[in-house]
mmCIF file of C-alpha atoms in Angstrom:
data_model
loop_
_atom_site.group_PDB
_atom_site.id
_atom_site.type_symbol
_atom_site.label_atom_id
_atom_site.label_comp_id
_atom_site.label_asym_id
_atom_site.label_seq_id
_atom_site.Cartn_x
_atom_site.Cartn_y
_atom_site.Cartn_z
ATOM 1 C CA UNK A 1 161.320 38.535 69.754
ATOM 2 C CA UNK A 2 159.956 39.167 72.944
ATOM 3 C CA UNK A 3 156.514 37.361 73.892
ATOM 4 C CA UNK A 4 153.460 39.199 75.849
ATOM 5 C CA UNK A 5 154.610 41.037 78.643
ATOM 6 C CA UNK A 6 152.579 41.361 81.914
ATOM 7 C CA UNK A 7 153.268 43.053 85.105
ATOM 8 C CA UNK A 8 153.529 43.507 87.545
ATOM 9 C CA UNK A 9 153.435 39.385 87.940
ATOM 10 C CA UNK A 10 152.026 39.143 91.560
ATOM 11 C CA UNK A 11 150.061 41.890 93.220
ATOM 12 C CA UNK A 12 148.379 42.301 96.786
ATOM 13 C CA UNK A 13 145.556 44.709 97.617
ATOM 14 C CA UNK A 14 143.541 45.226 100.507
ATOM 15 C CA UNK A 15 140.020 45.719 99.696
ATOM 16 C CA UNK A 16 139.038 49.096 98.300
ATOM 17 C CA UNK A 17 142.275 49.693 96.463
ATOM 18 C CA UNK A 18 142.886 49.905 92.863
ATOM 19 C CA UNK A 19 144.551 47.661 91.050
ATOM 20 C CA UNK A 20 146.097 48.344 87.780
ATOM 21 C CA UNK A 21 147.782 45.629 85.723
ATOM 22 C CA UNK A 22 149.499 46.526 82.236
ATOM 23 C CA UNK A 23 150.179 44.316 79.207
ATOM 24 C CA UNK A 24 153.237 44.752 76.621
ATOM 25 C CA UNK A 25 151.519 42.850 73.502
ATOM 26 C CA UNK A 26 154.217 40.916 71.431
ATOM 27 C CA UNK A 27 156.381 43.188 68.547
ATOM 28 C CA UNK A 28 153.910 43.792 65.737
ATOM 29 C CA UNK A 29 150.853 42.542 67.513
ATOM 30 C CA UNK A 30 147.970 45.707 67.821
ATOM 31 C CA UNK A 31 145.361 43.554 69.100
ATOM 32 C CA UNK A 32 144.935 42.922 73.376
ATOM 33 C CA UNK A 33 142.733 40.390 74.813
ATOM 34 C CA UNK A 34 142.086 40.452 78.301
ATOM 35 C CA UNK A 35 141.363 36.788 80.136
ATOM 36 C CA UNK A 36 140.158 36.479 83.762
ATOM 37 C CA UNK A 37 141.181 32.965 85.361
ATOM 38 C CA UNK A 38 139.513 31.432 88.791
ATOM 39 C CA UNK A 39 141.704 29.438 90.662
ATOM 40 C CA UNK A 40 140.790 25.723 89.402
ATOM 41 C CA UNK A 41 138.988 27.394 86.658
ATOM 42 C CA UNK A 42 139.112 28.329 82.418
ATOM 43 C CA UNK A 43 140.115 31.553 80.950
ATOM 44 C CA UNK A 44 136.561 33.491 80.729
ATOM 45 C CA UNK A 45 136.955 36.811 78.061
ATOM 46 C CA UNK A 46 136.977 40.060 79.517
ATOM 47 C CA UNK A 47 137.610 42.716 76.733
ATOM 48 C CA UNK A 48 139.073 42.918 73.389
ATOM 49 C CA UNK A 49 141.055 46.313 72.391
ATOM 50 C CA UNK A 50 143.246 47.618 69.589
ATOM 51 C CA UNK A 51 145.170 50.843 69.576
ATOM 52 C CA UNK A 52 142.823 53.300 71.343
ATOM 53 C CA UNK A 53 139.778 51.603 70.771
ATOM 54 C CA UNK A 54 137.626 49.213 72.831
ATOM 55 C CA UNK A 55 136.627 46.762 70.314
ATOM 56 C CA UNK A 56 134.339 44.220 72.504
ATOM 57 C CA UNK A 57 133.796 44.685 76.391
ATOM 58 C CA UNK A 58 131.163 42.259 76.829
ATOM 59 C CA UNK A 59 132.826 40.326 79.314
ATOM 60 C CA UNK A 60 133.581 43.277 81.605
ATOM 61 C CA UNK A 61 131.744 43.516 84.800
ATOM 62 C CA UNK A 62 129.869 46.601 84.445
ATOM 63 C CA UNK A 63 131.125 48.565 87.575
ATOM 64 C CA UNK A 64 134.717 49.193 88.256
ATOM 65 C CA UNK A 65 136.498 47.580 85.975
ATOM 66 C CA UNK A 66 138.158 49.506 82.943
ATOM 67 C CA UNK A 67 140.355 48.921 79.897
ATOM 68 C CA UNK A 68 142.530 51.054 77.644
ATOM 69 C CA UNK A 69 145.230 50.373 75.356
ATOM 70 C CA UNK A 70 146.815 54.059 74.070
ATOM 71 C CA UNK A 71 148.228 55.133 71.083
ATOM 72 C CA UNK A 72 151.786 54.519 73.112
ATOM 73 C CA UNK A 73 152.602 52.171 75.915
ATOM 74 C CA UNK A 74 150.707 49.232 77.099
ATOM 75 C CA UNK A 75 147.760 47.671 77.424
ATOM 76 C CA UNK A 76 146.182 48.882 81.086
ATOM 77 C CA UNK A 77 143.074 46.701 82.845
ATOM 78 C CA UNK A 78 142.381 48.599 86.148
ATOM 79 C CA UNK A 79 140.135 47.377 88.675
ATOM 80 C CA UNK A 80 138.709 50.228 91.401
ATOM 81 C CA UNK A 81 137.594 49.462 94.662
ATOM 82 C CA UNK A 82 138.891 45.610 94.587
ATOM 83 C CA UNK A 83 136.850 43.200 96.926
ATOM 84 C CA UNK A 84 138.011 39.608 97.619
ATOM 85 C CA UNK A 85 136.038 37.902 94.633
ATOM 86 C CA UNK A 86 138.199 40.086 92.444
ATOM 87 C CA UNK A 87 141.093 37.504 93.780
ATOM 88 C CA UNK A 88 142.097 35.811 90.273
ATOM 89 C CA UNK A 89 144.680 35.748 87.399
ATOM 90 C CA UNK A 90 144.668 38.272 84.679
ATOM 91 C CA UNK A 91 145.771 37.016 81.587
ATOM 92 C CA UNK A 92 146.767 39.266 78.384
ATOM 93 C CA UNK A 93 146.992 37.697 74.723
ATOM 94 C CA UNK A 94 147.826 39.722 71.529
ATOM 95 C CA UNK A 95 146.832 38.906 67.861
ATOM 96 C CA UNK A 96 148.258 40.127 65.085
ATOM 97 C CA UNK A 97 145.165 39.389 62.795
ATOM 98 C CA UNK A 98 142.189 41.774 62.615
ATOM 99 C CA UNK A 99 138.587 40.313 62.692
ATOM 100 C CA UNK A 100 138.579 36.785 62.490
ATOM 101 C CA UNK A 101 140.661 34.967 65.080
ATOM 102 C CA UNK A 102 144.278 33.364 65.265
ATOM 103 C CA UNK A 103 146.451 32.210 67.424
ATOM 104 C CA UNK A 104 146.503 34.328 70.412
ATOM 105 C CA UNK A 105 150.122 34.498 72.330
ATOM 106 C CA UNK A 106 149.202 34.716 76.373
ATOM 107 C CA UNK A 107 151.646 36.376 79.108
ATOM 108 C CA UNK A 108 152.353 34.488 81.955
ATOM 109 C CA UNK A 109 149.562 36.376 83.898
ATOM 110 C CA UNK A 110 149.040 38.632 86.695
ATOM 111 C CA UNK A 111 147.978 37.210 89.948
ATOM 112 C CA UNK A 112 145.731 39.304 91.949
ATOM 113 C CA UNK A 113 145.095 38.828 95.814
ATOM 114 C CA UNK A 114 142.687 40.705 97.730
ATOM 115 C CA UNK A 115 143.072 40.947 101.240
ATOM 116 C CA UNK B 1 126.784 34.061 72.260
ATOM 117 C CA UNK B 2 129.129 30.984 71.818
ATOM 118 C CA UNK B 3 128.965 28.441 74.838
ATOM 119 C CA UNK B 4 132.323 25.469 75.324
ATOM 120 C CA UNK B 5 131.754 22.414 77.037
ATOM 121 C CA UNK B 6 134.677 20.103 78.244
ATOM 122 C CA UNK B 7 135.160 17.165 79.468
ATOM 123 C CA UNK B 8 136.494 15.031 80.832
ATOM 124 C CA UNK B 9 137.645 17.540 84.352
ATOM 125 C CA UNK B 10 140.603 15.507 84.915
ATOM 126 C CA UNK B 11 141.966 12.740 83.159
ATOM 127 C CA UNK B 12 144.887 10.003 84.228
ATOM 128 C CA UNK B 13 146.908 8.045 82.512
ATOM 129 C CA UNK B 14 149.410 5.714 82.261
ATOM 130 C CA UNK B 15 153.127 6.799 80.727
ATOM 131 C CA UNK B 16 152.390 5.525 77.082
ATOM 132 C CA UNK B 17 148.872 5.344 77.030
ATOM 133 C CA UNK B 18 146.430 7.687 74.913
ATOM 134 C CA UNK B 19 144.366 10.609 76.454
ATOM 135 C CA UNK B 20 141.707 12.026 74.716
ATOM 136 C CA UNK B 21 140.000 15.117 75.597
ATOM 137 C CA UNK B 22 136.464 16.556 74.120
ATOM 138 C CA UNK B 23 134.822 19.909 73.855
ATOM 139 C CA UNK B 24 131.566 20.308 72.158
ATOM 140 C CA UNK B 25 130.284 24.116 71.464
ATOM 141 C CA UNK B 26 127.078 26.192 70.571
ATOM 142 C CA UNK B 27 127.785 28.570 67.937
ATOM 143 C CA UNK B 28 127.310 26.754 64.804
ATOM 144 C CA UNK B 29 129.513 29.887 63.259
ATOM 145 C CA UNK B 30 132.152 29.306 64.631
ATOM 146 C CA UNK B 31 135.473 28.400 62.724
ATOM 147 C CA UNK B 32 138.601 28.215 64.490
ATOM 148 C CA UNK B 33 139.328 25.556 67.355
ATOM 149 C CA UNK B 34 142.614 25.518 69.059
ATOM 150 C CA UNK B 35 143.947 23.884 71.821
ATOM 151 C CA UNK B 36 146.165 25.013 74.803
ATOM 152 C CA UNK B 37 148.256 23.793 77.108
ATOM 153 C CA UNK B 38 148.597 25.494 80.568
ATOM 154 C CA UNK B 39 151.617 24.639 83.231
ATOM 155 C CA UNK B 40 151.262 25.529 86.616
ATOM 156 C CA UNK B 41 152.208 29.119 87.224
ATOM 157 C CA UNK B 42 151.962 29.879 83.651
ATOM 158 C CA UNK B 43 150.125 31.159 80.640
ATOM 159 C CA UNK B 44 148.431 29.492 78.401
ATOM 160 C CA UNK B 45 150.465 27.888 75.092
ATOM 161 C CA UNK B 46 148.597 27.058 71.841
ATOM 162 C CA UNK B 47 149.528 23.154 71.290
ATOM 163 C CA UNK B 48 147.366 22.466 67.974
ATOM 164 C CA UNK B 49 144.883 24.335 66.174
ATOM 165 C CA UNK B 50 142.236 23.386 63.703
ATOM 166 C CA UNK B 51 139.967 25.628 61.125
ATOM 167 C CA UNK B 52 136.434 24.697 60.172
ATOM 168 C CA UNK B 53 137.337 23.483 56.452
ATOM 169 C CA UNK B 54 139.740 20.641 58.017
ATOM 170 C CA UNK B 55 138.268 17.376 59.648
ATOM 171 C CA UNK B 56 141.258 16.523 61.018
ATOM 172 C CA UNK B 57 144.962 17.823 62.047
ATOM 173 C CA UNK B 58 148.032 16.034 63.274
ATOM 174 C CA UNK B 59 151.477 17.020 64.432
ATOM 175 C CA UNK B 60 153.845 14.557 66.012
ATOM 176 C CA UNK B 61 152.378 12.780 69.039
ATOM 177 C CA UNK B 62 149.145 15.089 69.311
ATOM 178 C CA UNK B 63 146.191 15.042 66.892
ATOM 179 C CA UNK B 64 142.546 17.343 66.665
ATOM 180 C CA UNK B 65 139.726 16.018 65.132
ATOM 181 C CA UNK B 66 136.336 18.132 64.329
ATOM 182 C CA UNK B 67 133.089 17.151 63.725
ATOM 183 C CA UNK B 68 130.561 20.325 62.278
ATOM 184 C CA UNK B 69 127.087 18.770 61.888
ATOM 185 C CA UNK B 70 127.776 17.482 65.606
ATOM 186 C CA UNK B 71 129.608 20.436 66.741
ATOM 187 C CA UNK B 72 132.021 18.558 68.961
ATOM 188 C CA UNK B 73 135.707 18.326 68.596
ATOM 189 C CA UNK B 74 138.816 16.063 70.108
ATOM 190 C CA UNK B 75 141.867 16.505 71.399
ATOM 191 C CA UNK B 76 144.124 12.972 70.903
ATOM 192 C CA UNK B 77 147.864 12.656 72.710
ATOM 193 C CA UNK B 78 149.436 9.229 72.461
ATOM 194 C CA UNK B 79 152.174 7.420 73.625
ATOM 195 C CA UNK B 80 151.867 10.261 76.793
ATOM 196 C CA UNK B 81 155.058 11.207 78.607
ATOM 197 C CA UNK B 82 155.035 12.875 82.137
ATOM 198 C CA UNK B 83 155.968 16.168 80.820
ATOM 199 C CA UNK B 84 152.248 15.727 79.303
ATOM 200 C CA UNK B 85 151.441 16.590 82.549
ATOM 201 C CA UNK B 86 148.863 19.766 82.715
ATOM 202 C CA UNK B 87 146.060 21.391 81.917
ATOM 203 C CA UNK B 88 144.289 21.981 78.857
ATOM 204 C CA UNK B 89 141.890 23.849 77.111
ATOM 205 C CA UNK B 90 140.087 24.120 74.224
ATOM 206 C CA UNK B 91 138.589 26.898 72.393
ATOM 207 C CA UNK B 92 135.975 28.050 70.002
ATOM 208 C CA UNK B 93 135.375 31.162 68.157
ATOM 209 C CA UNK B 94 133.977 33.590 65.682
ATOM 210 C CA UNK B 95 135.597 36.435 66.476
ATOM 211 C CA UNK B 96 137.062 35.796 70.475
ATOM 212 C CA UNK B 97 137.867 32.966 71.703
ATOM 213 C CA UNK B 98 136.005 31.052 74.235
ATOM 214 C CA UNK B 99 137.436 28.355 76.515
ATOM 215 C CA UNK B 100 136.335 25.459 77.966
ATOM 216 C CA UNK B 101 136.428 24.800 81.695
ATOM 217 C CA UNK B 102 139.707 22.748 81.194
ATOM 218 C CA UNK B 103 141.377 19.010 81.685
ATOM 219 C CA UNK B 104 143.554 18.496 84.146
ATOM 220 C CA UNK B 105 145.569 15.070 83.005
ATOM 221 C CA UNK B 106 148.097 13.299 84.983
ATOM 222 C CA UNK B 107 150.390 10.974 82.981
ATOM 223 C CA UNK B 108 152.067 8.614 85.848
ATOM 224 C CA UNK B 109 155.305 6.934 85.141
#
């Protein structure tokens, strides 16, 4: 059984580009968390999604950032217009519990570095 | 909203010694604290886990305890090996998790 699937696993931009960064949650799971790491820093929560709906977003900067996780294919966080401080990793978890909280199975990340 | 605190930052230790690690947190509704375990380059693995009904949790070498009325809770590893080596995190929540700022322990041979 495959585990949380991110790619692409390293990505370069130079500032003003867009970044998109997709997440393949484990077989079964239909809950995506999205986890933004600082380098020498913890995991703070970005947004929580299930099949085509945005369930929490609170931790989502307010301006160009977006989430979506369709009816088919993966989990998407894009990121318009990236500037340097957007430099972090992106880390996807899945759940297979609804409401109250489990374990949550992480990817191995996707490392963004803005130029 | 929920708030973790962590400490210590970094932690080292003698092969065979104990480390203990300890998070205290805000939201007095929260119920599920687990802990993870993150190698360099990679994500994030839950190591232990502990609900809100349970004061305390073992499993081989590594041990949780909680404390509600204080709202704090441990993380115990004894006899440490070098492949202890990383950093971890612990986490609180009601319905997201939210981490702590992490511990970064060394275990020397």
């Amino acid at each position: 059984n495959a585990g949380v699937m991110q790619n692409p696993r390293h990505l370069v931009r130079r500032r003003g580009q867009e970044a998109r960064l997709r997440c393949s949650p484990m077989k079964g799971h239909s809950h995506v968390y999205w986890y933004r790491q600082l380098p020498e820093e913890g995991l703070k929560f970005m947004v929580y999604l299930q099949k085509e709906n945005i369930i929490d977003e609170s931790g989502m900067p307010k301006e160009r950032f977006s989430a979506e996780f369709p009816k088919e294919g993966p989990s998407i966080l894009r990121i318009q217009q990236v500037v340097r401080g957007d430099s972090a990793a992106y880390f996807c978890a899945s759940s297979p519990l609804e409401g109250d909280t489990g374990e949550l199975f992480f990817g191995e990340g996707s490392r963004l570095t803005v130029l | 909203g929920e708030n973790v605190e962590q400490h210590p930052s970094t932690l080292s230790v003698q092969e065979g010694d104990s480390a203990v690690i300890k998070c205290t947190y805000s939201d007095s509704a929260s119920n599920y604290f687990p802990w993870y375990k993150q190698e360099l380059g990679k994500g994030p693995q839950l190591i232990i886990d502990i609900r809100s009904n349970v004061g305390e949790k073992k499993d081989q070498r590594i041990a949780v305890t909680l404390n509600k009325t204080a709202k704090h809770f441990s993380l115990h590893i004894t006899e440490t090996q070098p492949e202890d080596s990383a950093v971890y995190f612990c986490a609180a929540s009601v319905d997201k998790l939210i981490f702590g700022t992490g511990t970064r322990l060394q275990v020397f041979p």
